[in-house]
């Protein structure tokens, strides 16, 4: 990653901000549902000023990585806190995250390849140098890929939850993002995906 602030850093920060918006949305909805709007405020980071106003320009890579780790950890801790209050909340959380994905939807006419790029432009998946996604198959009507590393599971284990829960919630968000398209997303396993046109 460049030593100077450039487009790739703004691209990554936009993804971090979307993750922060997801955390905020979930915290606010669950707080309102409990009757205490601030109940989950401790998991929310509202410091989302423009990147150039926040970043440590002497440590660009480290600052962005720290923001990713912080957001990932708070997301896992938030979900864990909700489930501690209501162990049956998983399906409700999935619905809320699906709705968040739908509110940040891919373009209606997106092709499988374009929707795959949309995921890459919007979902936090480590740093660009991590090279997590690997496309395994691609044609005009579908694209398949796997995640060669699990960069998320440890945050969920530390929060007392399973990595499988993270991937179930991620799948809900990804499917929500497709809700206005002619595409569907399959997940043969928690770290592999197939995007294809609906039959």
Phi, psi and omega in degrees: 000144184299151176279350181245144182297123183214188184304322182296327180287321176294322177300314181292320180294325176299321178293320177297317180297321178295320176299319178296323177295322176298312179301314181298315181299313180296316180297317182291318180294317181289325176296314179298321180296326181280348183090002179232095189299334181262011188304321185250018184299331183298341180269357187260137173246111182262008179274087186234036177297166177308146186306316185294342178274346187245322194289147172277103186289349174273352182212058186301308182299313182296320180296313180296318179298320178296322178294322177297311181298320179297314180294318180299316181294318180291325177298311179298317181294323178298310180300318178300319180294320178296315181291332176295323178285326184213096185295344179263016187277356188304312183294325177294318178297317177302317179297319180294322181286325173301315180297322176297316177301318180295330178281353176232053194280154172291155178304142186303326184263016183300137172280168176306317180294321180291321178293323176299316178295324178299316176302313181299331181275350187234335184260132176291128181211055182077196179269156179305327182287351179284336178049058186285313184282139174225115179289129182253340181199140180210134174214178183299325187258003178197162173213139179235145178208162175233160172262116183282347177222147171260102181265001187248328191304321183298326179296324182283324175297317179297332179272002179083018180240176183261149173302330179301325178295316178304312184291330175293319179289322177298319179297320178299316179296316181297319178292324175299320179297338180266000193298337179258011183252179176262022186248158171228153182242125175252152177225090181301331173212170188293348179237023175221146187219152173225122175256128181211164176288142178296143180292000000 
